[in-house]
Amino acid sequence: QNGVMSGLMQMLLLKVSAHITEQLGMAPGGEFREAFKEASKVPFCKFHLGDRPIPVTFKRAIAALSFWQKVKLGWGLCFLSDPISKDDVEKCKQKDLLEQMMAEMIGEFPDLHRTIVSERDIYLTYMLKQAAKQIELPRASENEPRRYIPAVVVGVVGMGHVPGIEKNWNSDLKIQEIMSVPPPSTSSKIFKFVLKATVFGLLGYGCYRIGHRTVQFVLSMPAAQSYLQRLTEVPQ
């Protein structure tokens, strides 16, 4: 449904998630599950998933990478086997180390960092600002002055998004551009066509070989040979 490259990338990232879960005994995204659990304890609390939809992020990330970058990223995710400990996770909470990891990601895959981190910083900031708007109190009549109360909002985000949210908070944000999915590139279309042609070609060849062998097997049976012999003996 999401396309070949996006589907493959999603499978690889699920593999990474499974690897982290196996190493740590807990799945990524636990902060969101914890937020949902805590929100259910607060009367009248509305729980809102404020991140950009995953299909949009995946498609924009795939479109931003060149063919070789996709191969390099896919290769790295396929053979991810480095051990991860809870101490490593605690180290990632240090601001300096986190900034160093982000810098390494920017240096190796700048376009991927832009779509997965920077654009989502903008989207998360926009959604938080929408949630934090003042709430207008109901009025008894049109002549009564408008009164507002501040909204109480608790935002739960990954540590890597905090600096971007702080940087974008006072900006006039528009999210229409980062919500659009760019059309597939020419190389992507060619790759998809070649992949489909290869799959259908192999299926066709397999059906031909199976059918050919089946016919040969049937014709080699004594009953079939006897039937064919009687047909040839029928007078014209």
Coordinates of C-alpha atoms in Angstrom, one line a residue:
Q1 CA 0.0 0.0 0.0
N2 CA 2.8 2.4 0.8
G3 CA 5.0 1.5 -2.2
V4 CA 8.0 -0.9 -2.6
M5 CA 10.8 1.2 -1.1
S6 CA 8.6 2.6 1.7
G7 CA 7.4 -0.8 2.6
L8 CA 10.9 -2.3 2.6
M9 CA 12.1 0.6 4.8
Q10 CA 9.3 0.1 7.2
M11 CA 10.1 -3.6 7.5
L12 CA 13.8 -2.8 8.2
L13 CA 12.8 -0.2 10.9
L14 CA 10.6 -2.8 12.5
K15 CA 13.6 -5.1 12.6
V16 CA 15.6 -2.4 14.4
S17 CA 12.7 -1.9 16.8
A18 CA 12.6 -5.7 17.5
H19 CA 16.4 -5.7 18.0
I20 CA 16.1 -2.9 20.6
T21 CA 13.2 -4.6 22.3
E22 CA 15.2 -7.8 22.5
Q23 CA 18.3 -6.1 23.9
L24 CA 16.6 -3.9 26.5
G25 CA 13.5 -5.8 27.3
M26 CA 11.3 -2.8 26.5
A27 CA 10.0 -1.5 23.2
P28 CA 10.7 1.9 21.7
G29 CA 7.8 4.4 22.1
G30 CA 7.3 3.5 25.8
E31 CA 7.0 7.2 26.6
F32 CA 3.9 7.5 24.5
R33 CA 2.3 4.4 26.2
E34 CA 3.2 5.9 29.6
A35 CA 1.6 9.3 28.6
F36 CA -1.6 7.5 27.5
K37 CA -1.7 5.6 30.8
E38 CA -1.2 8.8 32.9
A39 CA -3.7 10.8 30.9
S40 CA -6.4 8.2 31.6
K41 CA -6.0 9.1 35.3
V42 CA -6.7 12.8 34.9
P43 CA -10.4 13.8 34.7
F44 CA -11.4 15.5 31.4
C45 CA -7.9 15.0 30.0
K46 CA -7.7 14.8 26.2
F47 CA -5.0 12.6 24.8
H48 CA -3.8 13.6 21.4
L49 CA -1.2 12.0 19.1
G50 CA 0.5 15.0 17.7
D51 CA 3.3 13.5 15.6
R52 CA 3.2 13.6 11.8
P53 CA 1.6 10.5 10.2
I54 CA 4.2 7.7 9.6
P55 CA 3.3 7.1 5.9
V56 CA 4.0 10.8 5.1
T57 CA 7.3 10.7 7.0
F58 CA 8.4 7.5 5.3
K59 CA 7.5 8.6 1.8
R60 CA 9.2 12.0 2.2
A61 CA 12.3 10.3 3.7
I62 CA 12.5 7.8 0.9
A63 CA 12.0 10.5 -1.8
A64 CA 14.8 12.6 -0.2
L65 CA 17.4 9.8 -0.5
S66 CA 19.4 8.9 -3.6
F67 CA 19.4 5.3 -4.8
W68 CA 22.9 4.7 -3.3
Q69 CA 21.9 6.3 0.0
K70 CA 18.9 4.0 0.1
V71 CA 21.1 1.0 -0.5
K72 CA 23.6 2.2 2.1
L73 CA 20.9 2.8 4.7
G74 CA 19.2 -0.5 4.0
W75 CA 22.5 -2.4 4.2
G76 CA 23.2 -0.8 7.6
L77 CA 19.7 -1.7 9.0
C78 CA 19.9 -5.2 7.6
F79 CA 23.1 -6.0 9.5
L80 CA 22.4 -4.1 12.7
S81 CA 23.6 -6.3 15.5
D82 CA 25.4 -4.0 17.9
P83 CA 24.5 -4.7 21.6
I84 CA 22.5 -2.1 23.4
S85 CA 22.4 -1.8 27.2
K86 CA 20.4 0.3 29.6
D87 CA 23.5 2.2 30.5
D88 CA 23.8 3.2 26.8
V89 CA 20.3 4.5 26.9
E90 CA 21.1 6.6 30.0
K91 CA 24.2 8.0 28.3
C92 CA 21.9 9.2 25.4
K93 CA 20.1 11.4 27.9
Q94 CA 23.2 13.5 28.2
K95 CA 22.7 16.6 26.1
D96 CA 26.3 16.6 24.7
L97 CA 26.2 13.0 23.6
L98 CA 22.8 13.4 22.1
E99 CA 24.0 16.4 20.1
Q100 CA 27.0 14.5 18.9
M101 CA 24.8 11.6 17.7
M102 CA 22.6 14.1 15.9
A103 CA 25.6 15.7 14.2
E104 CA 26.8 12.3 13.0
M105 CA 23.4 11.6 11.5
I106 CA 23.4 15.0 9.8
G107 CA 26.9 14.4 8.4
E108 CA 26.0 10.9 6.9
F109 CA 22.4 11.4 5.9
P110 CA 21.5 15.1 5.9
D111 CA 18.3 14.7 3.9
L112 CA 17.2 11.9 6.1
H113 CA 17.8 14.0 9.2
R114 CA 15.8 16.8 7.6
T115 CA 12.7 14.7 6.9
I116 CA 12.8 12.5 10.1
V117 CA 13.9 15.1 12.7
S118 CA 13.8 18.7 11.5
E119 CA 10.5 18.5 9.7
R120 CA 8.9 16.7 12.6
D121 CA 10.3 19.3 15.0
I122 CA 8.2 21.8 13.0
Y123 CA 5.1 19.6 13.0
L124 CA 5.4 18.8 16.7
T125 CA 5.9 22.5 17.5
Y126 CA 2.9 23.5 15.4
M127 CA 0.6 20.9 17.1
L128 CA 1.8 21.9 20.6
K129 CA 1.1 25.5 19.9
Q130 CA -2.4 24.6 18.6
A131 CA -3.0 22.7 21.8
A132 CA -1.7 25.5 23.9
K133 CA -4.1 28.1 22.6
Q134 CA -6.3 29.9 25.2
I135 CA -9.7 28.4 25.8
E136 CA -12.7 30.8 25.4
L137 CA -15.3 30.6 28.1
P138 CA -18.9 30.4 27.2
R139 CA -20.8 33.7 27.2
A140 CA -24.3 34.4 28.5
S141 CA -25.0 37.0 25.8
E142 CA -23.3 38.6 22.8
N143 CA -22.8 41.8 24.8
E144 CA -20.7 40.0 27.5
P145 CA -17.0 40.5 26.9
R146 CA -14.9 37.5 25.9
R147 CA -13.0 35.7 28.6
Y148 CA -10.2 33.2 28.2
I149 CA -8.4 30.8 30.4
P150 CA -5.0 29.3 29.6
A151 CA -4.8 25.7 28.4
V152 CA -2.9 23.2 30.4
V153 CA -0.8 21.1 28.1
V154 CA 1.8 18.4 28.8
G155 CA 3.8 17.5 25.7
V156 CA 5.7 14.2 25.6
V157 CA 8.3 14.1 22.9
G158 CA 11.6 12.4 22.2
M159 CA 14.7 14.0 23.6
G160 CA 16.1 14.6 20.1
H161 CA 13.1 16.9 19.3
V162 CA 13.4 19.2 22.3
P163 CA 16.1 21.6 20.8
G164 CA 14.1 21.9 17.5
I165 CA 10.9 22.7 19.3
E166 CA 12.5 25.4 21.4
K167 CA 14.1 26.9 18.3
N168 CA 10.8 26.9 16.3
W169 CA 8.5 28.0 19.2
N170 CA 8.4 31.7 18.4
S171 CA 8.3 31.2 14.6
D172 CA 5.2 31.5 12.3
L173 CA 4.9 27.9 11.3
K174 CA 3.2 26.5 8.2
I175 CA 3.0 22.7 7.8
Q176 CA 1.3 22.4 4.4
E177 CA 4.7 21.9 2.6
I178 CA 6.0 19.2 5.0
M179 CA 2.7 17.3 4.7
S180 CA 2.9 16.9 0.9
V181 CA 4.3 13.7 -0.6
P182 CA 6.6 14.4 -3.5
P183 CA 6.0 12.4 -6.7
P184 CA 8.3 9.4 -7.3
S185 CA 11.6 10.2 -9.1
T186 CA 12.5 8.8 -12.5
S187 CA 15.0 6.3 -11.0
S188 CA 12.3 5.1 -8.6
K189 CA 9.9 4.6 -11.4
I190 CA 12.5 2.7 -13.4
F191 CA 13.4 0.5 -10.4
K192 CA 9.8 -0.3 -9.8
F193 CA 9.2 -1.2 -13.4
V194 CA 12.3 -3.4 -13.6
L195 CA 11.3 -5.1 -10.3
K196 CA 7.8 -5.8 -11.5
A197 CA 9.0 -7.0 -14.9
T198 CA 11.5 -9.3 -13.1
V199 CA 8.9 -10.8 -10.8
F200 CA 6.3 -11.3 -13.5
G201 CA 8.9 -12.7 -15.8
L202 CA 10.1 -15.2 -13.2
L203 CA 6.5 -16.2 -12.4
G204 CA 5.7 -16.7 -16.1
Y205 CA 8.8 -18.7 -16.7
G206 CA 8.0 -20.8 -13.6
C207 CA 4.5 -21.5 -14.8
Y208 CA 5.8 -22.4 -18.3
R209 CA 8.4 -24.9 -16.8
I210 CA 5.8 -26.4 -14.5
G211 CA 3.2 -26.7 -17.3
H212 CA 5.8 -28.2 -19.7
R213 CA 6.8 -30.8 -17.2
T214 CA 3.2 -31.6 -16.3
V215 CA 2.3 -32.2 -19.9
Q216 CA 5.4 -34.4 -20.4
F217 CA 4.5 -36.4 -17.3
V218 CA 0.9 -36.8 -18.4
L219 CA 1.9 -37.9 -21.9
S220 CA 4.3 -40.4 -20.5
M221 CA 1.6 -42.2 -18.6
P222 CA 0.5 -45.6 -20.2
A223 CA -3.2 -44.6 -20.2
A224 CA -2.5 -41.3 -22.1
Q225 CA -0.3 -43.2 -24.6
S226 CA -3.0 -45.8 -25.2
Y227 CA -5.6 -43.0 -25.7
L228 CA -3.3 -41.2 -28.1
Q229 CA -2.7 -44.4 -30.0
R230 CA -6.4 -45.0 -30.4
L231 CA -6.9 -41.5 -31.7
T232 CA -4.2 -42.1 -34.4
E233 CA -5.9 -45.3 -35.5
V234 CA -9.3 -43.6 -36.0
P235 CA -9.9 -43.5 -39.8
Q236 CA -9.8 -40.1 -41.4

